mmCIF file of C-alpha atoms in Angstrom:
data_model
loop_
_atom_site.group_PDB
_atom_site.id
_atom_site.type_symbol
_atom_site.label_atom_id
_atom_site.label_comp_id
_atom_site.label_asym_id
_atom_site.label_seq_id
_atom_site.Cartn_x
_atom_site.Cartn_y
_atom_site.Cartn_z
ATOM 1 C CA MET A 1 12.272 -21.383 -67.872
ATOM 2 C CA ALA A 2 15.082 -21.771 -65.052
ATOM 3 C CA GLU A 3 18.391 -22.465 -66.387
ATOM 4 C CA THR A 4 19.315 -25.658 -64.215
ATOM 5 C CA MET A 5 17.300 -28.204 -62.666
ATOM 6 C CA HIS A 6 17.305 -30.484 -59.805
ATOM 7 C CA ALA A 7 18.906 -34.220 -60.788
ATOM 8 C CA LEU A 8 19.799 -37.417 -59.480
ATOM 9 C CA VAL A 9 23.655 -38.216 -60.185
ATOM 10 C CA TYR A 10 25.173 -41.354 -59.696
ATOM 11 C CA HIS A 11 28.924 -41.012 -58.242
ATOM 12 C CA GLY A 12 30.118 -44.127 -57.696
ATOM 13 C CA THR A 13 28.787 -47.113 -55.325
ATOM 14 C CA ASN A 14 26.189 -46.020 -53.024
ATOM 15 C CA ASP A 15 27.219 -42.705 -54.022
ATOM 16 C CA LEU A 16 23.927 -40.878 -55.455
ATOM 17 C CA ARG A 17 23.595 -37.476 -55.093
ATOM 18 C CA LEU A 18 20.905 -34.707 -55.752
ATOM 19 C CA GLU A 19 22.485 -31.522 -57.975
ATOM 20 C CA GLU A 20 21.937 -28.961 -59.659
ATOM 21 C CA ARG A 21 22.490 -29.381 -63.529
ATOM 22 C CA PRO A 22 22.142 -27.316 -66.814
ATOM 23 C CA LEU A 23 19.374 -28.187 -68.609
ATOM 24 C CA PRO A 24 20.127 -30.326 -71.465
ATOM 25 C CA GLN A 25 20.350 -29.276 -74.975
ATOM 26 C CA ILE A 26 20.097 -30.535 -78.493
ATOM 27 C CA GLN A 27 22.994 -32.149 -79.592
ATOM 28 C CA ASP A 28 22.363 -33.962 -82.640
ATOM 29 C CA PRO A 29 19.452 -33.171 -85.040
ATOM 30 C CA ARG A 30 17.844 -36.830 -83.859
ATOM 31 C CA ASP A 31 17.639 -35.206 -80.374
ATOM 32 C CA ALA A 32 14.493 -34.292 -78.124
ATOM 33 C CA ILE A 33 14.368 -32.683 -75.396
ATOM 34 C CA VAL A 34 11.739 -34.138 -72.918
ATOM 35 C CA LYS A 35 9.949 -32.324 -69.518
ATOM 36 C CA VAL A 36 9.664 -35.192 -67.462
ATOM 37 C CA GLU A 37 6.403 -35.679 -65.955
ATOM 38 C CA LEU A 38 6.332 -39.037 -64.614
ATOM 39 C CA SER A 39 9.360 -41.442 -63.801
ATOM 40 C CA SER A 40 9.891 -44.745 -62.116
ATOM 41 C CA ILE A 41 12.809 -46.579 -60.535
ATOM 42 C CA CYS A 42 14.045 -49.533 -61.879
ATOM 43 C CA ALA A 43 16.014 -52.391 -60.414
ATOM 44 C CA SER A 44 18.490 -51.470 -62.863
ATOM 45 C CA ASP A 45 18.975 -48.228 -61.085
ATOM 46 C CA LEU A 46 19.894 -49.957 -58.111
ATOM 47 C CA HIS A 47 22.035 -52.298 -59.465
ATOM 48 C CA ILE A 48 24.107 -49.199 -60.664
ATOM 49 C CA ARG A 49 23.823 -47.624 -56.971
ATOM 50 C CA ASN A 50 25.330 -51.077 -55.729
ATOM 51 C CA GLY A 51 28.049 -51.221 -58.256
ATOM 52 C CA ALA A 52 26.846 -54.187 -60.294
ATOM 53 C CA VAL A 53 27.058 -52.076 -63.691
ATOM 54 C CA PRO A 54 30.516 -51.627 -64.272
ATOM 55 C CA ARG A 55 29.920 -49.946 -67.603
ATOM 56 C CA ALA A 56 27.550 -47.455 -65.808
ATOM 57 C CA LEU A 57 29.773 -43.923 -66.037
ATOM 58 C CA PRO A 58 30.013 -41.987 -62.893
ATOM 59 C CA GLY A 59 28.719 -38.238 -63.026
ATOM 60 C CA THR A 60 25.669 -39.473 -64.823
ATOM 61 C CA VAL A 61 21.946 -38.717 -63.989
ATOM 62 C CA LEU A 62 20.123 -42.240 -63.328
ATOM 63 C CA GLY A 63 16.628 -43.332 -64.640
ATOM 64 C CA HIS A 64 15.415 -44.611 -67.999
ATOM 65 C CA GLU A 65 11.506 -45.011 -67.307
ATOM 66 C CA PHE A 66 9.655 -41.688 -68.049
ATOM 67 C CA VAL A 67 7.024 -39.899 -69.521
ATOM 68 C CA GLY A 68 6.478 -36.467 -70.459
ATOM 69 C CA GLU A 69 6.187 -33.270 -72.819
ATOM 70 C CA VAL A 70 7.787 -32.686 -75.622
ATOM 71 C CA VAL A 71 9.939 -29.191 -75.470
ATOM 72 C CA ALA A 72 12.380 -29.450 -78.382
ATOM 73 C CA THR A 73 13.486 -31.611 -81.128
ATOM 74 C CA GLY A 74 16.206 -31.399 -83.350
ATOM 75 C CA SER A 75 15.874 -30.593 -87.234
ATOM 76 C CA GLU A 76 15.973 -34.466 -88.063
ATOM 77 C CA VAL A 77 12.789 -35.606 -85.693
ATOM 78 C CA ARG A 78 9.822 -36.307 -87.608
ATOM 79 C CA LYS A 79 7.603 -38.668 -85.364
ATOM 80 C CA VAL A 80 7.459 -35.936 -82.267
ATOM 81 C CA ARG A 81 6.866 -32.556 -81.807
ATOM 82 C CA PRO A 82 6.830 -29.675 -79.319
ATOM 83 C CA GLY A 83 3.922 -29.905 -76.970
ATOM 84 C CA GLN A 84 3.293 -33.635 -77.514
ATOM 85 C CA ARG A 85 2.787 -36.035 -74.835
ATOM 86 C CA VAL A 86 5.370 -38.839 -75.021
ATOM 87 C CA ALA A 87 6.210 -42.303 -73.475
ATOM 88 C CA ALA A 88 10.061 -42.995 -73.775
ATOM 89 C CA ASN A 89 11.665 -46.362 -74.526
ATOM 90 C CA VAL A 90 14.036 -48.042 -72.468
ATOM 91 C CA GLU A 91 16.648 -48.223 -75.389
ATOM 92 C CA THR A 92 18.397 -45.739 -77.368
ATOM 93 C CA PHE A 93 18.930 -46.996 -81.021
ATOM 94 C CA CYS A 94 19.770 -46.080 -84.001
ATOM 95 C CA GLY A 95 17.408 -48.135 -86.359
ATOM 96 C CA THR A 96 20.021 -48.547 -89.065
ATOM 97 C CA CYS A 97 23.265 -50.405 -87.855
ATOM 98 C CA TRP A 98 23.564 -54.187 -88.373
ATOM 99 C CA PHE A 99 21.935 -54.939 -84.918
ATOM 100 C CA CYS A 100 19.242 -52.762 -85.043
ATOM 101 C CA ARG A 101 18.037 -54.179 -88.361
ATOM 102 C CA GLN A 102 18.049 -57.415 -86.869
ATOM 103 C CA GLY A 103 15.873 -56.542 -84.259
ATOM 104 C CA TYR A 104 18.761 -56.390 -80.813
ATOM 105 C CA VAL A 105 18.234 -52.970 -80.351
ATOM 106 C CA ASN A 106 19.682 -53.574 -77.207
ATOM 107 C CA ASN A 107 23.097 -54.005 -78.900
ATOM 108 C CA CYS A 108 22.535 -51.126 -81.242
ATOM 109 C CA ARG A 109 26.303 -50.101 -82.146
ATOM 110 C CA HIS A 110 25.168 -46.521 -81.215
ATOM 111 C CA GLY A 111 23.276 -47.147 -78.529
ATOM 112 C CA GLY A 112 21.873 -49.630 -76.424
ATOM 113 C CA TRP A 113 21.160 -49.306 -72.566
ATOM 114 C CA GLU A 114 22.183 -45.503 -72.435
ATOM 115 C CA LEU A 115 19.509 -43.658 -70.688
ATOM 116 C CA GLY A 116 20.283 -43.253 -67.043
ATOM 117 C CA CYS A 117 23.605 -45.552 -67.475
ATOM 118 C CA ARG A 118 26.523 -44.023 -69.747
ATOM 119 C CA ILE A 119 24.502 -40.574 -70.961
ATOM 120 C CA ASP A 120 21.998 -38.344 -68.704
ATOM 121 C CA GLY A 121 18.878 -40.165 -67.463
ATOM 122 C CA CYS A 122 15.450 -38.973 -66.433
ATOM 123 C CA GLN A 123 15.615 -39.247 -62.827
ATOM 124 C CA THR A 124 15.290 -35.207 -63.178
ATOM 125 C CA GLU A 125 13.265 -32.376 -64.414
ATOM 126 C CA TYR A 126 14.370 -32.531 -68.476
ATOM 127 C CA VAL A 127 16.082 -34.980 -70.332
ATOM 128 C CA ARG A 128 17.855 -35.201 -73.733
ATOM 129 C CA VAL A 129 16.441 -38.429 -75.534
ATOM 130 C CA PRO A 130 19.008 -39.452 -78.823
ATOM 131 C CA PHE A 131 16.999 -40.987 -81.695
ATOM 132 C CA ALA A 132 13.890 -39.484 -80.579
ATOM 133 C CA ASP A 133 12.028 -40.885 -83.303
ATOM 134 C CA ASN A 134 12.919 -44.354 -82.347
ATOM 135 C CA GLY A 135 13.051 -43.713 -78.745
ATOM 136 C CA LEU A 136 9.849 -41.975 -78.085
ATOM 137 C CA ASP A 137 6.066 -42.823 -78.646
ATOM 138 C CA PRO A 138 3.087 -39.895 -78.954
ATOM 139 C CA ILE A 139 0.498 -40.829 -76.027
ATOM 140 C CA PRO A 140 -3.045 -40.989 -77.038
ATOM 141 C CA ASP A 141 -5.170 -38.027 -75.909
ATOM 142 C CA SER A 142 -7.420 -41.043 -74.360
ATOM 143 C CA LEU A 143 -4.323 -42.164 -72.020
ATOM 144 C CA SER A 144 -3.079 -40.232 -69.094
ATOM 145 C CA TYR A 145 0.598 -40.470 -67.790
ATOM 146 C CA GLN A 146 -0.142 -42.884 -65.077
ATOM 147 C CA ASP A 147 -1.918 -45.095 -67.518
ATOM 148 C CA VAL A 148 1.232 -45.476 -69.899
ATOM 149 C CA LEU A 149 4.178 -45.052 -67.447
ATOM 150 C CA LEU A 150 4.896 -48.985 -67.489
ATOM 151 C CA VAL A 151 5.122 -49.298 -71.181
ATOM 152 C CA GLY A 152 8.573 -48.144 -71.914
ATOM 153 C CA ASP A 153 10.332 -50.703 -69.668
ATOM 154 C CA VAL A 154 8.100 -52.785 -67.099
ATOM 155 C CA LEU A 155 5.477 -53.557 -69.578
ATOM 156 C CA ALA A 156 7.733 -54.186 -72.386
ATOM 157 C CA THR A 157 10.035 -56.413 -70.097
ATOM 158 C CA GLY A 158 7.144 -58.806 -69.463
ATOM 159 C CA PHE A 159 5.727 -58.545 -73.420
ATOM 160 C CA TRP A 160 9.453 -59.617 -74.573
ATOM 161 C CA ALA A 161 9.554 -62.361 -72.372
ATOM 162 C CA VAL A 162 6.434 -63.922 -73.215
ATOM 163 C CA ARG A 163 7.167 -63.528 -76.729
ATOM 164 C CA ILE A 164 10.777 -65.326 -76.621
ATOM 165 C CA SER A 165 8.967 -68.005 -74.533
ATOM 166 C CA GLU A 166 6.853 -69.192 -77.099
ATOM 167 C CA ILE A 167 4.012 -70.471 -74.998
ATOM 168 C CA GLY A 168 1.597 -72.735 -76.412
ATOM 169 C CA PRO A 169 -1.867 -73.934 -75.074
ATOM 170 C CA GLU A 170 -0.868 -76.659 -73.457
ATOM 171 C CA ASP A 171 2.254 -74.859 -71.272
ATOM 172 C CA THR A 172 2.683 -74.104 -67.840
ATOM 173 C CA VAL A 173 3.688 -71.152 -67.139
ATOM 174 C CA LEU A 174 6.186 -70.179 -63.966
ATOM 175 C CA ILE A 175 6.288 -66.355 -62.942
ATOM 176 C CA ILE A 176 9.009 -65.559 -60.464
ATOM 177 C CA GLY A 177 7.930 -62.461 -58.946
ATOM 178 C CA ALA A 178 4.529 -60.400 -58.475
ATOM 179 C CA GLY A 179 6.019 -57.217 -58.619
ATOM 180 C CA PRO A 180 5.159 -54.810 -61.601
ATOM 181 C CA THR A 181 6.811 -56.506 -63.719
ATOM 182 C CA GLY A 182 6.098 -59.712 -62.836
ATOM 183 C CA ILE A 183 2.499 -58.641 -63.314
ATOM 184 C CA CYS A 184 2.714 -57.342 -66.370
ATOM 185 C CA THR A 185 4.058 -60.477 -67.318
ATOM 186 C CA LEU A 186 1.079 -62.522 -66.261
ATOM 187 C CA LEU A 187 -1.332 -60.018 -68.089
ATOM 188 C CA CYS A 188 0.899 -60.912 -71.455
ATOM 189 C CA ALA A 189 1.293 -64.559 -70.699
ATOM 190 C CA LEU A 190 -2.489 -64.760 -70.261
ATOM 191 C CA LEU A 191 -2.995 -63.480 -73.921
ATOM 192 C CA LYS A 192 -1.656 -66.561 -74.975
ATOM 193 C CA ARG A 193 -3.755 -69.096 -73.023
ATOM 194 C CA PRO A 194 -1.593 -71.771 -71.452
ATOM 195 C CA ALA A 195 -2.799 -74.467 -69.934
ATOM 196 C CA ARG A 196 -1.530 -73.345 -66.115
ATOM 197 C CA VAL A 197 0.048 -70.298 -64.666
ATOM 198 C CA ILE A 198 2.114 -70.274 -61.577
ATOM 199 C CA VAL A 199 2.938 -67.178 -59.796
ATOM 200 C CA CYS A 200 5.835 -67.507 -57.111
ATOM 201 C CA GLU A 201 6.111 -64.629 -54.617
ATOM 202 C CA LYS A 202 6.819 -64.357 -50.735
ATOM 203 C CA ASP A 203 5.339 -61.232 -50.728
ATOM 204 C CA ALA A 204 1.683 -61.451 -48.734
ATOM 205 C CA ALA A 205 0.528 -58.663 -49.821
ATOM 206 C CA ARG A 206 1.488 -59.445 -53.884
ATOM 207 C CA LEU A 207 0.126 -63.129 -53.207
ATOM 208 C CA ARG A 208 -3.132 -61.739 -52.274
ATOM 209 C CA PHE A 209 -3.394 -59.422 -54.954
ATOM 210 C CA VAL A 210 -2.791 -61.989 -57.549
ATOM 211 C CA ARG A 211 -5.126 -63.989 -56.304
ATOM 212 C CA GLU A 212 -7.865 -61.352 -55.554
ATOM 213 C CA HIS A 213 -7.661 -60.380 -59.462
ATOM 214 C CA TYR A 214 -6.113 -63.125 -61.073
ATOM 215 C CA PRO A 215 -7.711 -66.475 -59.866
#
């Protein structure tokens, strides 16, 4: 294995650079190192690029949506093992602080939105995942990387939006946008069987897709 890798690094507003970086190493017994097989670009990555995320640290490898193969684990990792295919959670969380115990993992005292924002993320070849037992889920053999790429952030966002909306059978649901997150939100909303779902989208191709698949 090479000692370096290519990585997309944030250096400031509108300043992204493709650089050679050393391979990540285990820093904590709860870490895992994952070889990135597929990753996607989140609007949050664009927010960082555009200077709209003050907490983002220059010098950080971007990205937090990915799937891949575990290549190394710390001594306290129990859920995943080297050689296992995994999907990554967008949030990095300890699971034991007050916020995590209440279900507010985004506010974890030791994590939250860290990958690709304050610690190196997945727009590269290998990534270190802290609290791997919380942040990684094994991929069943029946599913491909493509099948689960959206689970960690895009589908999770749609699911959470529907959950906190408390949709009932008499409700009308408005979904603004029919991109990947909008479609995942639509799919989750349909599970609640509301009286009506309205999708608001100005792109003709996306609107046509919705009309063809979800009449």
